[in-house]
CSV table of N, CA and C in Angstrom, one decimal:
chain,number,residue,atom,x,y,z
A,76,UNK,N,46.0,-14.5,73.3
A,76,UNK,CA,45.1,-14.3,74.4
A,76,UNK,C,43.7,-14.7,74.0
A,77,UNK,N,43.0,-15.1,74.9
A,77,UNK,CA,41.7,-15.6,74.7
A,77,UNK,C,40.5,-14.7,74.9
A,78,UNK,N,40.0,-13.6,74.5
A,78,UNK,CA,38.7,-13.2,74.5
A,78,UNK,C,37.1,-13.4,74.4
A,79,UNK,N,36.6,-13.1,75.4
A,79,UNK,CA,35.2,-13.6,75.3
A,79,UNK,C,34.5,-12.8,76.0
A,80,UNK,N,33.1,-12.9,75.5
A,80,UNK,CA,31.6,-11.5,75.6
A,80,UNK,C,32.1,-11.3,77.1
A,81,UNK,N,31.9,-10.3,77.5
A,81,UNK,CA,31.8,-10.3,79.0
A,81,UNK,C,33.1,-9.7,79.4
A,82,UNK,N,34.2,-10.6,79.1
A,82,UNK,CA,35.3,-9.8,79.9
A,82,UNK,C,35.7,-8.3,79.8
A,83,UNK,N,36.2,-8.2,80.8
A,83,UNK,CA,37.1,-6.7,80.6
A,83,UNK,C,38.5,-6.6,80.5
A,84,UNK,N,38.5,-5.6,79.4
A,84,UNK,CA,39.5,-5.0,78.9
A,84,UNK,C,40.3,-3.8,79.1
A,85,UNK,N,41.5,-3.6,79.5
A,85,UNK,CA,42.5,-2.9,80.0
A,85,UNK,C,43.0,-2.4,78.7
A,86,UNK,N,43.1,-0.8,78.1
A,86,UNK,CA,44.1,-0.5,76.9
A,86,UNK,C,44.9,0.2,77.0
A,87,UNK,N,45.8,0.5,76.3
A,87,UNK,CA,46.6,1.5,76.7
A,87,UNK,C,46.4,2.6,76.9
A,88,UNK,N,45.4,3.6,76.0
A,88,UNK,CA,44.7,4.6,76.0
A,88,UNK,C,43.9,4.7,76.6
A,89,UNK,N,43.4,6.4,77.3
A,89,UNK,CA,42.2,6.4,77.9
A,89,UNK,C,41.4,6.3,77.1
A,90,UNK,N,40.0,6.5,77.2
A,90,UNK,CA,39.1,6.9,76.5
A,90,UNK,C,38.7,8.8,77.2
A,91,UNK,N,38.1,9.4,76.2
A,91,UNK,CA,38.4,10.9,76.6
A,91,UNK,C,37.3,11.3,77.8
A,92,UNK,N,36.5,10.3,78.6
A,92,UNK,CA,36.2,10.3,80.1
A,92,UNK,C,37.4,9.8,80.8
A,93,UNK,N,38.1,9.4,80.8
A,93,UNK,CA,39.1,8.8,81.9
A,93,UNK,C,39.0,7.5,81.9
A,94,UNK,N,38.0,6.7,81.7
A,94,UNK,CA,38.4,5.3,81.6
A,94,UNK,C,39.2,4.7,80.9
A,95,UNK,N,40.0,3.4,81.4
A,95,UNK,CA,40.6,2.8,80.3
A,95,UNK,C,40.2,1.4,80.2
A,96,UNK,N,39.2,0.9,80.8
A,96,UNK,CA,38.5,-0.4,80.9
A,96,UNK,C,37.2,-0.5,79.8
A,97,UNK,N,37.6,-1.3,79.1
A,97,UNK,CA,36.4,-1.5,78.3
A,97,UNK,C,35.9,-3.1,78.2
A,98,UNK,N,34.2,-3.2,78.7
A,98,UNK,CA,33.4,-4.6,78.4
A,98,UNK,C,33.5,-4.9,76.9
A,99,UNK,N,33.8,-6.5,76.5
A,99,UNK,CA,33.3,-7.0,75.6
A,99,UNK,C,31.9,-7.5,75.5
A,100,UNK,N,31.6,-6.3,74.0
A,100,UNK,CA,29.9,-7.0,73.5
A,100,UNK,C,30.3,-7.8,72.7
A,101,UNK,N,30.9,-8.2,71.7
A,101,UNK,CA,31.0,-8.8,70.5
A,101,UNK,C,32.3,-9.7,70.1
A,102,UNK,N,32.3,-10.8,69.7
A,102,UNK,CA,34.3,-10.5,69.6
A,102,UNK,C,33.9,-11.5,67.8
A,103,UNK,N,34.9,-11.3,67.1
A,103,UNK,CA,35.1,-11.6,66.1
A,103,UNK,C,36.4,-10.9,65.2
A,104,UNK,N,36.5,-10.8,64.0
A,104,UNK,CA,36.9,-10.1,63.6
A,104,UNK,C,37.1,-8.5,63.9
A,105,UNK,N,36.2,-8.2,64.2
A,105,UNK,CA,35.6,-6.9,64.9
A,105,UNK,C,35.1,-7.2,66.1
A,106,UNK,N,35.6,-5.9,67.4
A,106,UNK,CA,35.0,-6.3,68.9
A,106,UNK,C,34.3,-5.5,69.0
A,107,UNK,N,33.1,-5.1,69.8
A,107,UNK,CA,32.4,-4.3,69.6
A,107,UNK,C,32.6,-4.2,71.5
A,108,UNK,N,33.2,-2.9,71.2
A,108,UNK,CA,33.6,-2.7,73.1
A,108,UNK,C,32.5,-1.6,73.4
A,109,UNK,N,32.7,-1.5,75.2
A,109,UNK,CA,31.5,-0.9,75.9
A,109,UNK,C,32.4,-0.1,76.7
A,110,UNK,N,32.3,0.8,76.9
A,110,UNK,CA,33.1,2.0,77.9
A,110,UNK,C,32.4,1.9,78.9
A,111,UNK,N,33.4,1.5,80.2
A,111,UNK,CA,33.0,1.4,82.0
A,111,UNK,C,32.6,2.6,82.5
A,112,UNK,N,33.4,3.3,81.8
A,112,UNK,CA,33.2,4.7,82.1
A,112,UNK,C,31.8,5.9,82.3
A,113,UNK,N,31.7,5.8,80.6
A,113,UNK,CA,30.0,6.8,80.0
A,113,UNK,C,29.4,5.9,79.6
A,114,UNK,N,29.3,4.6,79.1
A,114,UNK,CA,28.7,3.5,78.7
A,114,UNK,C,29.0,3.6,76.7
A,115,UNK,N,29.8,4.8,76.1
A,115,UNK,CA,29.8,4.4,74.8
A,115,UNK,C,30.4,3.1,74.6
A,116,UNK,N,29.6,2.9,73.3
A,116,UNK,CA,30.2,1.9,72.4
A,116,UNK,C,30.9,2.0,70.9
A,117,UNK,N,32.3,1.3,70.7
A,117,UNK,CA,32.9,1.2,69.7
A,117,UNK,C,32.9,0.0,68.9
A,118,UNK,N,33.4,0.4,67.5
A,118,UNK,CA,33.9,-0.9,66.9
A,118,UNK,C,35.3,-1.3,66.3
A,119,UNK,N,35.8,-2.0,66.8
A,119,UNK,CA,37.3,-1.9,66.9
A,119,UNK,C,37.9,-3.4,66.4
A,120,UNK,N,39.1,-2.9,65.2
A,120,UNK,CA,39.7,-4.7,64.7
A,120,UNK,C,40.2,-5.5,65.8
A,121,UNK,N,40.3,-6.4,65.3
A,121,UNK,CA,40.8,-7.5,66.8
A,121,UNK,C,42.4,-7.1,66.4
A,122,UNK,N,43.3,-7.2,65.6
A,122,UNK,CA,44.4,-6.4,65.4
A,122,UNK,C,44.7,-5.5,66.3
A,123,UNK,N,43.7,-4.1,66.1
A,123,UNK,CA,44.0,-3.4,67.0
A,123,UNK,C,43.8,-3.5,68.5
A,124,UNK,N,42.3,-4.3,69.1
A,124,UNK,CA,42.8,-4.7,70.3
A,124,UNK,C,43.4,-5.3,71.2
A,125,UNK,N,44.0,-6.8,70.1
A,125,UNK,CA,45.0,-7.1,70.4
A,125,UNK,C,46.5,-6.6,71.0
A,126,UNK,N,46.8,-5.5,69.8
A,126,UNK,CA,47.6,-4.8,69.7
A,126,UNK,C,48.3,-4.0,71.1
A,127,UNK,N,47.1,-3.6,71.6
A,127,UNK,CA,46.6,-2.5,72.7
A,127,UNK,C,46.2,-2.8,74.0
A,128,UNK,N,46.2,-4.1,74.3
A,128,UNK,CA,45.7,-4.6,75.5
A,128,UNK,C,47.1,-4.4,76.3
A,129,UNK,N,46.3,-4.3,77.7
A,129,UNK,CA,47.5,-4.2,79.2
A,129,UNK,C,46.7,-5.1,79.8
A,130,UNK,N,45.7,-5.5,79.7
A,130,UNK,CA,45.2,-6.6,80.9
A,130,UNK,C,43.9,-6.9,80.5
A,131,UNK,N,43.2,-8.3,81.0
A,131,UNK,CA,42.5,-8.8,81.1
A,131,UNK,C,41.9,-9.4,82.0
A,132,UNK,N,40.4,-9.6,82.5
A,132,UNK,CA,39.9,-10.1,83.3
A,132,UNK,C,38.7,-10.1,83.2
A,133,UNK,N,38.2,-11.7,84.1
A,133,UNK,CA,36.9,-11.6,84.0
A,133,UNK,C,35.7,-10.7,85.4
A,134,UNK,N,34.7,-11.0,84.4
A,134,UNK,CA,34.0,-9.9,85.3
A,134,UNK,C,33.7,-10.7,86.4
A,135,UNK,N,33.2,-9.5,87.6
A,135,UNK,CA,32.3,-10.8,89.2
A,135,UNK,C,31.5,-10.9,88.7
């Protein structure tokens, strides 16, 4: 799958607000995601988000 700044991310897991959509800030080895939700931010292997993805899309 192809990843890039901006899109959104679908994971398996919620995050513990309820969202399960997360923006890409960062992609590399490490993605540095953005919660749709409360606005946190993580930093997460590409491994794992690979891993973990249910969908993808770009933003409007």
């Amino acid at each position: 799958m192809e990843y890039q700044v901006g899109d959104i991310v679908k994971l398996k897991k919620a995050h513990p607000c309820g969202s399960q959509e997360w923006e890409i800030l960062r992609v590399g080895m490490d993605f540095r995601l953005k919660c749709l939700g409360c606005g946190h931010q993580i930093m997460v292997s590409r491994k794992l988000v690979e891993k973990n993805t249910r969908g993808l899309r770009k933003p409007e």
